[in-house]
Each structure stands twice: as structure tokens, then as C-alpha cells.
């Protein structure tokens, strides 16, 4: 048991150190680049998330500021959407890093998307439709479609139970009572797994 704990700590530290190295490397790369390449480098810093890392926090703040240096609306929109999706990708059930930026980013993205819809030559929208388009975009951006933490946890547990019941059936089922028990476990865990996948 002690060896397993030590192994898990070593693996955890390895991933933390690896992500810190990646953050440092891509942050320095972002400082030396311009345009969309700079945006992509900052994105890599954010995606190599390490809790309490000052490099990650600086990357989010600097990318948000940098997005506003683009003169073209489509480039500014790409930059803001990259920042937004990067923040969403690093969310987890325990921590919600940088979510305060989403409150600033979402209205800006909604505004740019609404203007993009109006300016697109194949649409018949005018500036009179701006508020309606903006509100629709805000609804889409504020929609919380993340999986349920509870059902995601049940997915993992039921999958482990399902696999365990199959292994127990193969190795331990020697009489009718055990065969029935492990078969019922198999059906119960498999059913729970399917339901939790749907609910998650």
C-alpha cells in the first residue's frame, strides 16, 4: 500500500512538473510572437493548467488584453473564442479556474457574432435586428452544458463494478449461487452504467 501511495505521488508530481515546464516554454514563445500565433501559444499555456500557477493566470490576463489589439472583428472574435474555450477545457469538478473572465468575454463575443450575422452578405439582417441577435447569442453562450458531476462519478463507479463483476464471474463463479450473484451484479452495474451515461 505504501508503494502504491508513493507511486501515485510520483506520477502526480511528474504531471505537475511537466505542465509547469510546458507553461513556461509556451509563455516565452507567446512573448516572442505576434498575431494569431501569439494567441495559439497563450492557448497552450492555459491548457497546460496547474493550480495556483502564476504563469497560467498571467497568460489568461495577457491574452484577454491582447485580443483587444486586433483591428479586424473576425480576428478579435477568434481570439476571444479561443480564450473562452481554453477556460472551459480546464474546468473540473473540484476547481473552476478563471471563470470570472467568462462574464467579460461572453458579452463581447455575443456582440461580435451579432455584427457578423448582420454583415454577412447572405443574411437579410439589419442593425434593427442587432438586439435580438445579441440576446440569442448570450443565451447560447450562457447555456451551461457541462456534464453532471454526480452522474459522471456514477459512470466511473458503475463501469468499475461492471468490469469487476465480469472478472469475478470468470474467476470465482463455481456454483449456481455464485453464478446467479455475479450475473445479477453484471446486469445491475451494466444497467446503471448505461443510465448514468445518459444522465451525465
PDB file of C-alpha atoms in Angstrom:
ATOM      1  CA  UNK A   1       0.000   0.000   0.000  1.00  0.00           C
ATOM      2  CA  UNK A   2       2.847   2.364   0.870  1.00  0.00           C
ATOM      3  CA  UNK A   3       4.486   1.737  -2.506  1.00  0.00           C
ATOM      4  CA  UNK A   4       1.218   2.452  -4.314  1.00  0.00           C
ATOM      5  CA  UNK A   5       0.795   5.784  -2.490  1.00  0.00           C
ATOM      6  CA  UNK A   6       4.401   6.751  -3.291  1.00  0.00           C
ATOM      7  CA  UNK A   7       3.889   5.762  -6.940  1.00  0.00           C
ATOM      8  CA  UNK A   8       0.721   7.886  -7.178  1.00  0.00           C
ATOM      9  CA  UNK A   9       2.512  10.877  -5.612  1.00  0.00           C
ATOM     10  CA  UNK A  10       5.420  10.491  -8.064  1.00  0.00           C
ATOM     11  CA  UNK A  11       3.007  10.310 -11.033  1.00  0.00           C
ATOM     12  CA  UNK A  12       1.089  13.369  -9.761  1.00  0.00           C
ATOM     13  CA  UNK A  13       4.328  15.359  -9.314  1.00  0.00           C
ATOM     14  CA  UNK A  14       5.518  14.278 -12.761  1.00  0.00           C
ATOM     15  CA  UNK A  15       2.385  15.704 -14.417  1.00  0.00           C
ATOM     16  CA  UNK A  16       2.567  18.922 -12.388  1.00  0.00           C
ATOM     17  CA  UNK A  17       6.237  19.478 -13.301  1.00  0.00           C
ATOM     18  CA  UNK A  18       5.596  18.568 -16.964  1.00  0.00           C
ATOM     19  CA  UNK A  19       2.731  21.099 -17.173  1.00  0.00           C
ATOM     20  CA  UNK A  20       4.803  23.800 -15.473  1.00  0.00           C
ATOM     21  CA  UNK A  21       7.614  23.241 -17.992  1.00  0.00           C
ATOM     22  CA  UNK A  22       5.094  23.416 -20.878  1.00  0.00           C
ATOM     23  CA  UNK A  23       3.590  26.596 -19.444  1.00  0.00           C
ATOM     24  CA  UNK A  24       6.990  28.265 -19.131  1.00  0.00           C
ATOM     25  CA  UNK A  25       8.024  27.190 -22.652  1.00  0.00           C
ATOM     26  CA  UNK A  26       4.811  28.342 -24.376  1.00  0.00           C
ATOM     27  CA  UNK A  27       4.609  31.550 -22.331  1.00  0.00           C
ATOM     28  CA  UNK A  28       8.090  32.548 -23.500  1.00  0.00           C
ATOM     29  CA  UNK A  29       7.103  31.560 -27.039  1.00  0.00           C
ATOM     30  CA  UNK A  30       3.990  33.794 -26.831  1.00  0.00           C
ATOM     31  CA  UNK A  31       6.137  36.759 -25.769  1.00  0.00           C
ATOM     32  CA  UNK A  32       8.196  36.438 -28.969  1.00  0.00           C
ATOM     33  CA  UNK A  33       5.290  36.090 -31.412  1.00  0.00           C
ATOM     34  CA  UNK A  34       2.585  38.272 -32.856  1.00  0.00           C
ATOM     35  CA  UNK A  35      -0.888  37.847 -34.301  1.00  0.00           C
ATOM     36  CA  UNK A  36      -2.724  34.528 -34.255  1.00  0.00           C
ATOM     37  CA  UNK A  37       0.492  32.600 -33.488  1.00  0.00           C
ATOM     38  CA  UNK A  38       0.713  34.524 -30.204  1.00  0.00           C
ATOM     39  CA  UNK A  39      -2.911  33.571 -29.445  1.00  0.00           C
ATOM     40  CA  UNK A  40      -2.149  29.883 -30.074  1.00  0.00           C
ATOM     41  CA  UNK A  41       0.914  29.999 -27.815  1.00  0.00           C
ATOM     42  CA  UNK A  42      -1.109  31.585 -24.984  1.00  0.00           C
ATOM     43  CA  UNK A  43      -3.790  28.927 -25.525  1.00  0.00           C
ATOM     44  CA  UNK A  44      -1.190  26.188 -24.941  1.00  0.00           C
ATOM     45  CA  UNK A  45      -0.154  27.872 -21.684  1.00  0.00           C
ATOM     46  CA  UNK A  46      -3.761  27.904 -20.432  1.00  0.00           C
ATOM     47  CA  UNK A  47      -4.403  24.298 -21.483  1.00  0.00           C
ATOM     48  CA  UNK A  48      -1.322  23.177 -19.513  1.00  0.00           C
ATOM     49  CA  UNK A  49      -3.202  24.233 -16.380  1.00  0.00           C
ATOM     50  CA  UNK A  50      -1.560  23.905 -12.963  1.00  0.00           C
ATOM     51  CA  UNK A  51      -3.498  25.093  -9.887  1.00  0.00           C
ATOM     52  CA  UNK A  52      -2.114  28.340  -8.408  1.00  0.00           C
ATOM     53  CA  UNK A  53       0.393  28.729 -11.245  1.00  0.00           C
ATOM     54  CA  UNK A  54       1.166  32.439 -11.764  1.00  0.00           C
ATOM     55  CA  UNK A  55       2.144  31.744 -15.386  1.00  0.00           C
ATOM     56  CA  UNK A  56      -1.350  30.452 -16.213  1.00  0.00           C
ATOM     57  CA  UNK A  57      -3.016  33.465 -14.584  1.00  0.00           C
ATOM     58  CA  UNK A  58      -0.729  35.879 -16.448  1.00  0.00           C
ATOM     59  CA  UNK A  59      -1.428  34.098 -19.739  1.00  0.00           C
ATOM     60  CA  UNK A  60      -5.204  34.443 -19.315  1.00  0.00           C
ATOM     61  CA  UNK A  61      -4.949  38.132 -18.387  1.00  0.00           C
ATOM     62  CA  UNK A  62      -2.457  38.965 -21.149  1.00  0.00           C
ATOM     63  CA  UNK A  63      -4.408  37.070 -23.808  1.00  0.00           C
ATOM     64  CA  UNK A  64      -7.613  38.896 -22.818  1.00  0.00           C
ATOM     65  CA  UNK A  65      -5.828  42.245 -23.199  1.00  0.00           C
ATOM     66  CA  UNK A  66      -4.130  41.129 -26.423  1.00  0.00           C
ATOM     67  CA  UNK A  67      -7.482  40.184 -28.002  1.00  0.00           C
ATOM     68  CA  UNK A  68      -8.433  43.868 -27.928  1.00  0.00           C
ATOM     69  CA  UNK A  69      -5.412  44.870 -30.012  1.00  0.00           C
ATOM     70  CA  UNK A  70      -6.837  43.197 -33.140  1.00  0.00           C
ATOM     71  CA  UNK A  71      -8.327  45.700 -35.558  1.00  0.00           C
ATOM     72  CA  UNK A  72     -10.414  43.179 -37.518  1.00  0.00           C
ATOM     73  CA  UNK A  73     -13.585  41.919 -35.857  1.00  0.00           C
ATOM     74  CA  UNK A  74     -13.120  38.325 -37.066  1.00  0.00           C
ATOM     75  CA  UNK A  75      -9.593  38.140 -35.584  1.00  0.00           C
ATOM     76  CA  UNK A  76     -10.776  39.651 -32.286  1.00  0.00           C
ATOM     77  CA  UNK A  77     -13.658  37.148 -32.247  1.00  0.00           C
ATOM     78  CA  UNK A  78     -11.274  34.240 -32.905  1.00  0.00           C
ATOM     79  CA  UNK A  79      -9.022  35.405 -30.076  1.00  0.00           C
ATOM     80  CA  UNK A  80     -11.856  35.795 -27.554  1.00  0.00           C
ATOM     81  CA  UNK A  81     -13.413  32.456 -28.534  1.00  0.00           C
ATOM     82  CA  UNK A  82     -10.022  30.755 -28.164  1.00  0.00           C
ATOM     83  CA  UNK A  83      -9.671  32.202 -24.666  1.00  0.00           C
ATOM     84  CA  UNK A  84     -13.228  31.180 -23.776  1.00  0.00           C
ATOM     85  CA  UNK A  85     -12.886  27.576 -24.977  1.00  0.00           C
ATOM     86  CA  UNK A  86      -9.489  27.253 -23.268  1.00  0.00           C
ATOM     87  CA  UNK A  87     -11.036  28.287 -19.949  1.00  0.00           C
ATOM     88  CA  UNK A  88     -13.878  25.795 -20.411  1.00  0.00           C
ATOM     89  CA  UNK A  89     -11.479  22.974 -21.268  1.00  0.00           C
ATOM     90  CA  UNK A  90      -9.638  23.230 -17.950  1.00  0.00           C
ATOM     91  CA  UNK A  91     -12.759  23.228 -15.754  1.00  0.00           C
ATOM     92  CA  UNK A  92     -13.199  20.222 -13.472  1.00  0.00           C
ATOM     93  CA  UNK A  93     -15.490  19.189 -10.590  1.00  0.00           C
ATOM     94  CA  UNK A  94     -13.011  20.455  -7.958  1.00  0.00           C
ATOM     95  CA  UNK A  95     -11.767  23.764  -9.355  1.00  0.00           C
ATOM     96  CA  UNK A  96     -13.281  26.360 -11.693  1.00  0.00           C
ATOM     97  CA  UNK A  97     -10.275  28.431 -12.763  1.00  0.00           C
ATOM     98  CA  UNK A  98     -10.633  31.820 -14.457  1.00  0.00           C
ATOM     99  CA  UNK A  99     -14.476  31.708 -14.703  1.00  0.00           C
ATOM    100  CA  UNK A 100     -14.599  35.408 -13.793  1.00  0.00           C
ATOM    101  CA  UNK A 101     -13.236  36.149 -17.280  1.00  0.00           C
ATOM    102  CA  UNK A 102     -16.244  34.454 -18.892  1.00  0.00           C
ATOM    103  CA  UNK A 103     -18.514  37.224 -17.561  1.00  0.00           C
ATOM    104  CA  UNK A 104     -16.430  39.766 -19.500  1.00  0.00           C
ATOM    105  CA  UNK A 105     -15.798  37.612 -22.584  1.00  0.00           C
ATOM    106  CA  UNK A 106     -19.356  36.391 -23.293  1.00  0.00           C
ATOM    107  CA  UNK A 107     -20.941  39.829 -23.954  1.00  0.00           C
ATOM    108  CA  UNK A 108     -18.056  40.767 -26.248  1.00  0.00           C
ATOM    109  CA  UNK A 109     -18.370  37.529 -28.235  1.00  0.00           C
ATOM    110  CA  UNK A 110     -22.169  37.965 -28.460  1.00  0.00           C
ATOM    111  CA  UNK A 111     -21.697  41.499 -29.793  1.00  0.00           C
ATOM    112  CA  UNK A 112     -19.163  40.399 -32.429  1.00  0.00           C
ATOM    113  CA  UNK A 113     -21.254  37.403 -33.505  1.00  0.00           C
ATOM    114  CA  UNK A 114     -24.364  39.588 -33.836  1.00  0.00           C
ATOM    115  CA  UNK A 115     -22.456  42.083 -36.000  1.00  0.00           C
ATOM    116  CA  UNK A 116     -21.003  39.219 -38.035  1.00  0.00           C
ATOM    117  CA  UNK A 117     -24.528  37.919 -38.740  1.00  0.00           C
ATOM    118  CA  UNK A 118     -25.659  41.392 -39.831  1.00  0.00           C
ATOM    119  CA  UNK A 119     -22.614  41.954 -42.053  1.00  0.00           C
ATOM    120  CA  UNK A 120     -22.748  38.523 -43.730  1.00  0.00           C
ATOM    121  CA  UNK A 121     -23.865  39.061 -47.306  1.00  0.00           C
ATOM    122  CA  UNK A 122     -26.158  36.015 -47.393  1.00  0.00           C
ATOM    123  CA  UNK A 123     -28.200  37.167 -44.384  1.00  0.00           C
ATOM    124  CA  UNK A 124     -31.048  39.650 -44.503  1.00  0.00           C
ATOM    125  CA  UNK A 125     -30.399  41.041 -41.025  1.00  0.00           C
ATOM    126  CA  UNK A 126     -30.010  44.766 -40.388  1.00  0.00           C
ATOM    127  CA  UNK A 127     -28.926  46.807 -37.381  1.00  0.00           C
ATOM    128  CA  UNK A 128     -32.576  46.765 -36.314  1.00  0.00           C
ATOM    129  CA  UNK A 129     -32.068  43.034 -35.571  1.00  0.00           C
ATOM    130  CA  UNK A 130     -28.936  43.621 -33.502  1.00  0.00           C
ATOM    131  CA  UNK A 131     -30.540  43.377 -30.048  1.00  0.00           C
ATOM    132  CA  UNK A 132     -32.423  40.183 -30.962  1.00  0.00           C
ATOM    133  CA  UNK A 133     -29.257  38.575 -32.371  1.00  0.00           C
ATOM    134  CA  UNK A 134     -27.221  39.689 -29.365  1.00  0.00           C
ATOM    135  CA  UNK A 135     -29.745  38.182 -26.919  1.00  0.00           C
ATOM    136  CA  UNK A 136     -29.800  34.874 -28.820  1.00  0.00           C
ATOM    137  CA  UNK A 137     -26.012  34.697 -28.722  1.00  0.00           C
ATOM    138  CA  UNK A 138     -25.950  35.484 -24.999  1.00  0.00           C
ATOM    139  CA  UNK A 139     -28.418  32.652 -24.373  1.00  0.00           C
ATOM    140  CA  UNK A 140     -26.162  30.243 -26.280  1.00  0.00           C
ATOM    141  CA  UNK A 141     -23.006  31.448 -24.520  1.00  0.00           C
ATOM    142  CA  UNK A 142     -24.536  31.328 -21.031  1.00  0.00           C
ATOM    143  CA  UNK A 143     -26.070  27.879 -21.508  1.00  0.00           C
ATOM    144  CA  UNK A 144     -24.450  25.500 -19.026  1.00  0.00           C
ATOM    145  CA  UNK A 145     -23.945  22.231 -20.886  1.00  0.00           C
ATOM    146  CA  UNK A 146     -21.244  20.718 -18.706  1.00  0.00           C
ATOM    147  CA  UNK A 147     -21.808  17.116 -17.612  1.00  0.00           C
ATOM    148  CA  UNK A 148     -23.325  16.434 -14.201  1.00  0.00           C
ATOM    149  CA  UNK A 149     -20.574  15.858 -11.638  1.00  0.00           C
ATOM    150  CA  UNK A 150     -22.721  13.330  -9.747  1.00  0.00           C
ATOM    151  CA  UNK A 151     -23.633  11.231 -12.786  1.00  0.00           C
ATOM    152  CA  UNK A 152     -20.065  11.416 -14.145  1.00  0.00           C
ATOM    153  CA  UNK A 153     -18.889   9.929 -10.839  1.00  0.00           C
ATOM    154  CA  UNK A 154     -21.553   7.188 -11.105  1.00  0.00           C
ATOM    155  CA  UNK A 155     -20.375   6.417 -14.683  1.00  0.00           C
ATOM    156  CA  UNK A 156     -16.891   5.624 -13.379  1.00  0.00           C
ATOM    157  CA  UNK A 157     -18.136   3.607 -10.375  1.00  0.00           C
ATOM    158  CA  UNK A 158     -20.632   1.569 -12.408  1.00  0.00           C
ATOM    159  CA  UNK A 159     -18.005   0.833 -15.087  1.00  0.00           C
ATOM    160  CA  UNK A 160     -15.611  -0.443 -12.401  1.00  0.00           C
ATOM    161  CA  UNK A 161     -18.460  -2.515 -10.908  1.00  0.00           C
ATOM    162  CA  UNK A 162     -19.395  -3.928 -14.313  1.00  0.00           C
ATOM    163  CA  UNK A 163     -15.807  -4.952 -15.155  1.00  0.00           C
ATOM    164  CA  UNK A 164     -15.315  -6.359 -11.630  1.00  0.00           C
ATOM    165  CA  UNK A 165     -18.491  -8.462 -11.903  1.00  0.00           C
ATOM    166  CA  UNK A 166     -17.252  -9.965 -15.200  1.00  0.00           C
ATOM    167  CA  UNK A 167     -13.858 -10.810 -13.673  1.00  0.00           C
ATOM    168  CA  UNK A 168     -15.490 -12.276 -10.539  1.00  0.00           C
ATOM    169  CA  UNK A 169     -17.793 -14.360 -12.740  1.00  0.00           C
ATOM    170  CA  UNK A 170     -14.806 -15.750 -14.668  1.00  0.00           C
ATOM    171  CA  UNK A 171     -12.588 -16.457 -11.660  1.00  0.00           C
ATOM    172  CA  UNK A 172     -14.944 -17.137  -8.735  1.00  0.00           C
ATOM    173  CA  UNK A 173     -18.258 -18.482 -10.073  1.00  0.00           C
ATOM    174  CA  UNK A 174     -18.023 -22.156  -9.030  1.00  0.00           C
ATOM    175  CA  UNK A 175     -21.620 -22.948  -8.100  1.00  0.00           C
ATOM    176  CA  UNK A 176     -25.148 -21.894  -9.088  1.00  0.00           C
ATOM    177  CA  UNK A 177     -25.436 -19.381  -6.237  1.00  0.00           C
ATOM    178  CA  UNK A 178     -22.255 -17.536  -7.253  1.00  0.00           C
ATOM    179  CA  UNK A 179     -23.187 -17.675 -10.944  1.00  0.00           C
ATOM    180  CA  UNK A 180     -26.558 -16.078 -10.136  1.00  0.00           C
ATOM    181  CA  UNK A 181     -24.985 -13.458  -7.826  1.00  0.00           C
ATOM    182  CA  UNK A 182     -22.320 -12.343 -10.328  1.00  0.00           C
ATOM    183  CA  UNK A 183     -24.820 -12.403 -13.203  1.00  0.00           C
ATOM    184  CA  UNK A 184     -27.147 -10.091 -11.254  1.00  0.00           C
ATOM    185  CA  UNK A 185     -24.194  -7.827 -10.395  1.00  0.00           C
ATOM    186  CA  UNK A 186     -23.274  -7.746 -14.090  1.00  0.00           C
ATOM    187  CA  UNK A 187     -26.810  -6.771 -15.159  1.00  0.00           C
ATOM    188  CA  UNK A 188     -27.192  -4.188 -12.345  1.00  0.00           C
ATOM    189  CA  UNK A 189     -23.855  -2.441 -12.941  1.00  0.00           C
ATOM    190  CA  UNK A 190     -24.224  -2.528 -16.727  1.00  0.00           C
ATOM    191  CA  UNK A 191     -27.741  -1.029 -16.495  1.00  0.00           C
ATOM    192  CA  UNK A 192     -26.521   1.648 -14.071  1.00  0.00           C
ATOM    193  CA  UNK A 193     -23.613   2.434 -16.413  1.00  0.00           C
ATOM    194  CA  UNK A 194     -25.960   2.941 -19.391  1.00  0.00           C
ATOM    195  CA  UNK A 195     -28.363   5.109 -17.352  1.00  0.00           C
ATOM    196  CA  UNK A 196     -25.526   7.224 -15.895  1.00  0.00           C
ATOM    197  CA  UNK A 197     -24.012   7.767 -19.370  1.00  0.00           C
ATOM    198  CA  UNK A 198     -27.390   9.097 -20.496  1.00  0.00           C
ATOM    199  CA  UNK A 199     -27.891  11.259 -17.397  1.00  0.00           C
ATOM    200  CA  UNK A 200     -24.341  12.660 -17.324  1.00  0.00           C
TER     201      UNK A 200
END
